[in-house]
């Protein structure tokens, strides 16, 4: 498995993993992807009752409008801006544990 951090506006196949904090609406890259997928991320979070709770994962397979084969929303719980590094490490750990590395 090859994990890299890239601009989500790039049209490449593969999976996109996004960190979502608890209780926050989709923002930034997640909001941009939601727009590109015609609201698929927002609909999926509502349907699955995904809140961004720590340890939660929501997988959206073959979303329309983007080249990625799936989008993963990784809930990290309540996170302050100062915890961004910890959140990034947690995201990487979850991706590796789910798909092996």
mmCIF file with all atom_site columns, C-alpha atoms in Angstrom:
data_model
loop_
_atom_site.group_PDB
_atom_site.id
_atom_site.type_symbol
_atom_site.label_atom_id
_atom_site.label_alt_id
_atom_site.label_comp_id
_atom_site.label_asym_id
_atom_site.label_entity_id
_atom_site.label_seq_id
_atom_site.pdbx_PDB_ins_code
_atom_site.Cartn_x
_atom_site.Cartn_y
_atom_site.Cartn_z
_atom_site.occupancy
_atom_site.B_iso_or_equiv
_atom_site.pdbx_formal_charge
_atom_site.auth_seq_id
_atom_site.auth_comp_id
_atom_site.auth_asym_id
_atom_site.auth_atom_id
_atom_site.pdbx_PDB_model_num
ATOM 1   C CA . UNK A 1 1   ? 0.000   0.000  0.000   1.00 0.00 ? 1   UNK A CA 1
ATOM 2   C CA . UNK A 1 2   ? 1.258   3.446  -0.901  1.00 0.00 ? 2   UNK A CA 1
ATOM 3   C CA . UNK A 1 3   ? -0.005  6.347  1.219   1.00 0.00 ? 3   UNK A CA 1
ATOM 4   C CA . UNK A 1 4   ? 0.659   9.903  0.129   1.00 0.00 ? 4   UNK A CA 1
ATOM 5   C CA . UNK A 1 5   ? -0.675  13.333 0.951   1.00 0.00 ? 5   UNK A CA 1
ATOM 6   C CA . UNK A 1 6   ? -1.885  15.244 -2.101  1.00 0.00 ? 6   UNK A CA 1
ATOM 7   C CA . UNK A 1 7   ? -4.097  18.051 -3.272  1.00 0.00 ? 7   UNK A CA 1
ATOM 8   C CA . UNK A 1 8   ? -7.607  16.584 -3.469  1.00 0.00 ? 8   UNK A CA 1
ATOM 9   C CA . UNK A 1 9   ? -8.301  18.593 -6.596  1.00 0.00 ? 9   UNK A CA 1
ATOM 10  C CA . UNK A 1 10  ? -6.041  16.214 -8.506  1.00 0.00 ? 10  UNK A CA 1
ATOM 11  C CA . UNK A 1 11  ? -7.960  13.636 -10.523 1.00 0.00 ? 11  UNK A CA 1
ATOM 12  C CA . UNK A 1 12  ? -6.232  10.382 -9.650  1.00 0.00 ? 12  UNK A CA 1
ATOM 13  C CA . UNK A 1 13  ? -7.657  6.924  -9.055  1.00 0.00 ? 13  UNK A CA 1
ATOM 14  C CA . UNK A 1 14  ? -7.305  5.323  -5.647  1.00 0.00 ? 14  UNK A CA 1
ATOM 15  C CA . UNK A 1 15  ? -8.715  6.169  -2.247  1.00 0.00 ? 15  UNK A CA 1
ATOM 16  C CA . UNK A 1 16  ? -8.976  9.535  -0.555  1.00 0.00 ? 16  UNK A CA 1
ATOM 17  C CA . UNK A 1 17  ? -8.911  9.603  3.257   1.00 0.00 ? 17  UNK A CA 1
ATOM 18  C CA . UNK A 1 18  ? -10.212 12.648 5.080   1.00 0.00 ? 18  UNK A CA 1
ATOM 19  C CA . UNK A 1 19  ? -10.015 13.351 8.802   1.00 0.00 ? 19  UNK A CA 1
ATOM 20  C CA . UNK A 1 20  ? -13.310 14.553 10.281  1.00 0.00 ? 20  UNK A CA 1
ATOM 21  C CA . UNK A 1 21  ? -13.566 15.977 13.776  1.00 0.00 ? 21  UNK A CA 1
ATOM 22  C CA . UNK A 1 22  ? -16.588 15.200 15.905  1.00 0.00 ? 22  UNK A CA 1
ATOM 23  C CA . UNK A 1 23  ? -19.617 17.413 15.493  1.00 0.00 ? 23  UNK A CA 1
ATOM 24  C CA . UNK A 1 24  ? -18.178 19.552 12.706  1.00 0.00 ? 24  UNK A CA 1
ATOM 25  C CA . UNK A 1 25  ? -19.761 19.925 9.306   1.00 0.00 ? 25  UNK A CA 1
ATOM 26  C CA . UNK A 1 26  ? -17.713 18.911 6.278   1.00 0.00 ? 26  UNK A CA 1
ATOM 27  C CA . UNK A 1 27  ? -15.232 21.714 5.672   1.00 0.00 ? 27  UNK A CA 1
ATOM 28  C CA . UNK A 1 28  ? -12.195 22.446 3.544   1.00 0.00 ? 28  UNK A CA 1
ATOM 29  C CA . UNK A 1 29  ? -11.175 19.490 1.375   1.00 0.00 ? 29  UNK A CA 1
ATOM 30  C CA . UNK A 1 30  ? -14.196 17.474 2.531   1.00 0.00 ? 30  UNK A CA 1
ATOM 31  C CA . UNK A 1 31  ? -16.568 20.257 1.465   1.00 0.00 ? 31  UNK A CA 1
ATOM 32  C CA . UNK A 1 32  ? -14.806 20.508 -1.901  1.00 0.00 ? 32  UNK A CA 1
ATOM 33  C CA . UNK A 1 33  ? -15.132 16.753 -2.453  1.00 0.00 ? 33  UNK A CA 1
ATOM 34  C CA . UNK A 1 34  ? -18.762 16.839 -1.374  1.00 0.00 ? 34  UNK A CA 1
ATOM 35  C CA . UNK A 1 35  ? -19.409 19.481 -4.012  1.00 0.00 ? 35  UNK A CA 1
ATOM 36  C CA . UNK A 1 36  ? -17.579 17.464 -6.691  1.00 0.00 ? 36  UNK A CA 1
ATOM 37  C CA . UNK A 1 37  ? -19.593 14.351 -5.825  1.00 0.00 ? 37  UNK A CA 1
ATOM 38  C CA . UNK A 1 38  ? -22.906 16.152 -5.961  1.00 0.00 ? 38  UNK A CA 1
ATOM 39  C CA . UNK A 1 39  ? -23.409 15.993 -2.193  1.00 0.00 ? 39  UNK A CA 1
ATOM 40  C CA . UNK A 1 40  ? -22.616 12.274 -1.832  1.00 0.00 ? 40  UNK A CA 1
ATOM 41  C CA . UNK A 1 41  ? -20.449 12.759 1.275   1.00 0.00 ? 41  UNK A CA 1
ATOM 42  C CA . UNK A 1 42  ? -23.073 14.765 3.121   1.00 0.00 ? 42  UNK A CA 1
ATOM 43  C CA . UNK A 1 43  ? -25.807 12.272 2.190   1.00 0.00 ? 43  UNK A CA 1
ATOM 44  C CA . UNK A 1 44  ? -23.633 9.339  3.298   1.00 0.00 ? 44  UNK A CA 1
ATOM 45  C CA . UNK A 1 45  ? -22.780 10.929 6.655   1.00 0.00 ? 45  UNK A CA 1
ATOM 46  C CA . UNK A 1 46  ? -26.456 11.602 7.307   1.00 0.00 ? 46  UNK A CA 1
ATOM 47  C CA . UNK A 1 47  ? -27.578 8.102  6.245   1.00 0.00 ? 47  UNK A CA 1
ATOM 48  C CA . UNK A 1 48  ? -24.910 6.402  8.372   1.00 0.00 ? 48  UNK A CA 1
ATOM 49  C CA . UNK A 1 49  ? -25.277 8.780  11.347  1.00 0.00 ? 49  UNK A CA 1
ATOM 50  C CA . UNK A 1 50  ? -21.551 9.487  11.006  1.00 0.00 ? 50  UNK A CA 1
ATOM 51  C CA . UNK A 1 51  ? -20.571 12.225 13.468  1.00 0.00 ? 51  UNK A CA 1
ATOM 52  C CA . UNK A 1 52  ? -16.778 12.073 13.385  1.00 0.00 ? 52  UNK A CA 1
ATOM 53  C CA . UNK A 1 53  ? -16.634 10.244 16.714  1.00 0.00 ? 53  UNK A CA 1
ATOM 54  C CA . UNK A 1 54  ? -13.132 8.961  17.496  1.00 0.00 ? 54  UNK A CA 1
ATOM 55  C CA . UNK A 1 55  ? -12.500 5.590  15.875  1.00 0.00 ? 55  UNK A CA 1
ATOM 56  C CA . UNK A 1 56  ? -15.394 5.792  13.426  1.00 0.00 ? 56  UNK A CA 1
ATOM 57  C CA . UNK A 1 57  ? -14.858 5.175  9.708   1.00 0.00 ? 57  UNK A CA 1
ATOM 58  C CA . UNK A 1 58  ? -17.246 5.788  6.837   1.00 0.00 ? 58  UNK A CA 1
ATOM 59  C CA . UNK A 1 59  ? -16.345 4.353  3.440   1.00 0.00 ? 59  UNK A CA 1
ATOM 60  C CA . UNK A 1 60  ? -18.050 5.763  0.348   1.00 0.00 ? 60  UNK A CA 1
ATOM 61  C CA . UNK A 1 61  ? -17.424 3.440  -2.598  1.00 0.00 ? 61  UNK A CA 1
ATOM 62  C CA . UNK A 1 62  ? -17.189 4.682  -6.206  1.00 0.00 ? 62  UNK A CA 1
ATOM 63  C CA . UNK A 1 63  ? -18.442 8.213  -5.607  1.00 0.00 ? 63  UNK A CA 1
ATOM 64  C CA . UNK A 1 64  ? -19.768 9.910  -8.740  1.00 0.00 ? 64  UNK A CA 1
ATOM 65  C CA . UNK A 1 65  ? -17.881 12.918 -10.084 1.00 0.00 ? 65  UNK A CA 1
ATOM 66  C CA . UNK A 1 66  ? -14.317 12.060 -8.999  1.00 0.00 ? 66  UNK A CA 1
ATOM 67  C CA . UNK A 1 67  ? -11.683 9.561  -10.145 1.00 0.00 ? 67  UNK A CA 1
ATOM 68  C CA . UNK A 1 68  ? -11.130 8.073  -6.680  1.00 0.00 ? 68  UNK A CA 1
ATOM 69  C CA . UNK A 1 69  ? -12.475 4.564  -6.190  1.00 0.00 ? 69  UNK A CA 1
ATOM 70  C CA . UNK A 1 70  ? -13.522 5.401  -2.628  1.00 0.00 ? 70  UNK A CA 1
ATOM 71  C CA . UNK A 1 71  ? -13.553 8.159  -0.050  1.00 0.00 ? 71  UNK A CA 1
ATOM 72  C CA . UNK A 1 72  ? -12.838 7.337  3.586   1.00 0.00 ? 72  UNK A CA 1
ATOM 73  C CA . UNK A 1 73  ? -14.020 9.647  6.320   1.00 0.00 ? 73  UNK A CA 1
ATOM 74  C CA . UNK A 1 74  ? -12.016 8.987  9.479   1.00 0.00 ? 74  UNK A CA 1
ATOM 75  C CA . UNK A 1 75  ? -13.541 10.228 12.706  1.00 0.00 ? 75  UNK A CA 1
ATOM 76  C CA . UNK A 1 76  ? -10.977 11.501 15.178  1.00 0.00 ? 76  UNK A CA 1
ATOM 77  C CA . UNK A 1 77  ? -13.257 12.897 17.856  1.00 0.00 ? 77  UNK A CA 1
ATOM 78  C CA . UNK A 1 78  ? -12.958 16.396 19.206  1.00 0.00 ? 78  UNK A CA 1
ATOM 79  C CA . UNK A 1 79  ? -9.673  17.879 18.065  1.00 0.00 ? 79  UNK A CA 1
ATOM 80  C CA . UNK A 1 80  ? -8.112  21.245 18.666  1.00 0.00 ? 80  UNK A CA 1
ATOM 81  C CA . UNK A 1 81  ? -5.954  22.874 16.018  1.00 0.00 ? 81  UNK A CA 1
ATOM 82  C CA . UNK A 1 82  ? -2.874  22.152 18.129  1.00 0.00 ? 82  UNK A CA 1
ATOM 83  C CA . UNK A 1 83  ? -3.544  18.424 17.749  1.00 0.00 ? 83  UNK A CA 1
ATOM 84  C CA . UNK A 1 84  ? -3.232  18.356 13.947  1.00 0.00 ? 84  UNK A CA 1
ATOM 85  C CA . UNK A 1 85  ? -0.038  16.302 14.015  1.00 0.00 ? 85  UNK A CA 1
ATOM 86  C CA . UNK A 1 86  ? -1.580  13.683 16.303  1.00 0.00 ? 86  UNK A CA 1
ATOM 87  C CA . UNK A 1 87  ? -4.652  13.564 14.096  1.00 0.00 ? 87  UNK A CA 1
ATOM 88  C CA . UNK A 1 88  ? -2.527  13.025 10.986  1.00 0.00 ? 88  UNK A CA 1
ATOM 89  C CA . UNK A 1 89  ? -0.673  10.156 12.645  1.00 0.00 ? 89  UNK A CA 1
ATOM 90  C CA . UNK A 1 90  ? -3.958  8.600  13.732  1.00 0.00 ? 90  UNK A CA 1
ATOM 91  C CA . UNK A 1 91  ? -5.265  8.846  10.170  1.00 0.00 ? 91  UNK A CA 1
ATOM 92  C CA . UNK A 1 92  ? -2.180  7.073  8.839   1.00 0.00 ? 92  UNK A CA 1
ATOM 93  C CA . UNK A 1 93  ? -2.414  4.369  11.532  1.00 0.00 ? 93  UNK A CA 1
ATOM 94  C CA . UNK A 1 94  ? -6.059  3.659  10.675  1.00 0.00 ? 94  UNK A CA 1
ATOM 95  C CA . UNK A 1 95  ? -5.379  3.457  6.951   1.00 0.00 ? 95  UNK A CA 1
ATOM 96  C CA . UNK A 1 96  ? -2.543  1.009  7.558   1.00 0.00 ? 96  UNK A CA 1
ATOM 97  C CA . UNK A 1 97  ? -4.554  -1.133 9.953   1.00 0.00 ? 97  UNK A CA 1
ATOM 98  C CA . UNK A 1 98  ? -7.485  -1.318 7.558   1.00 0.00 ? 98  UNK A CA 1
ATOM 99  C CA . UNK A 1 99  ? -5.566  -2.086 4.345   1.00 0.00 ? 99  UNK A CA 1
ATOM 100 C CA . UNK A 1 100 ? -2.186  -3.264 5.605   1.00 0.00 ? 100 UNK A CA 1
ATOM 101 C CA . UNK A 1 101 ? 1.168   -1.691 4.918   1.00 0.00 ? 101 UNK A CA 1
#
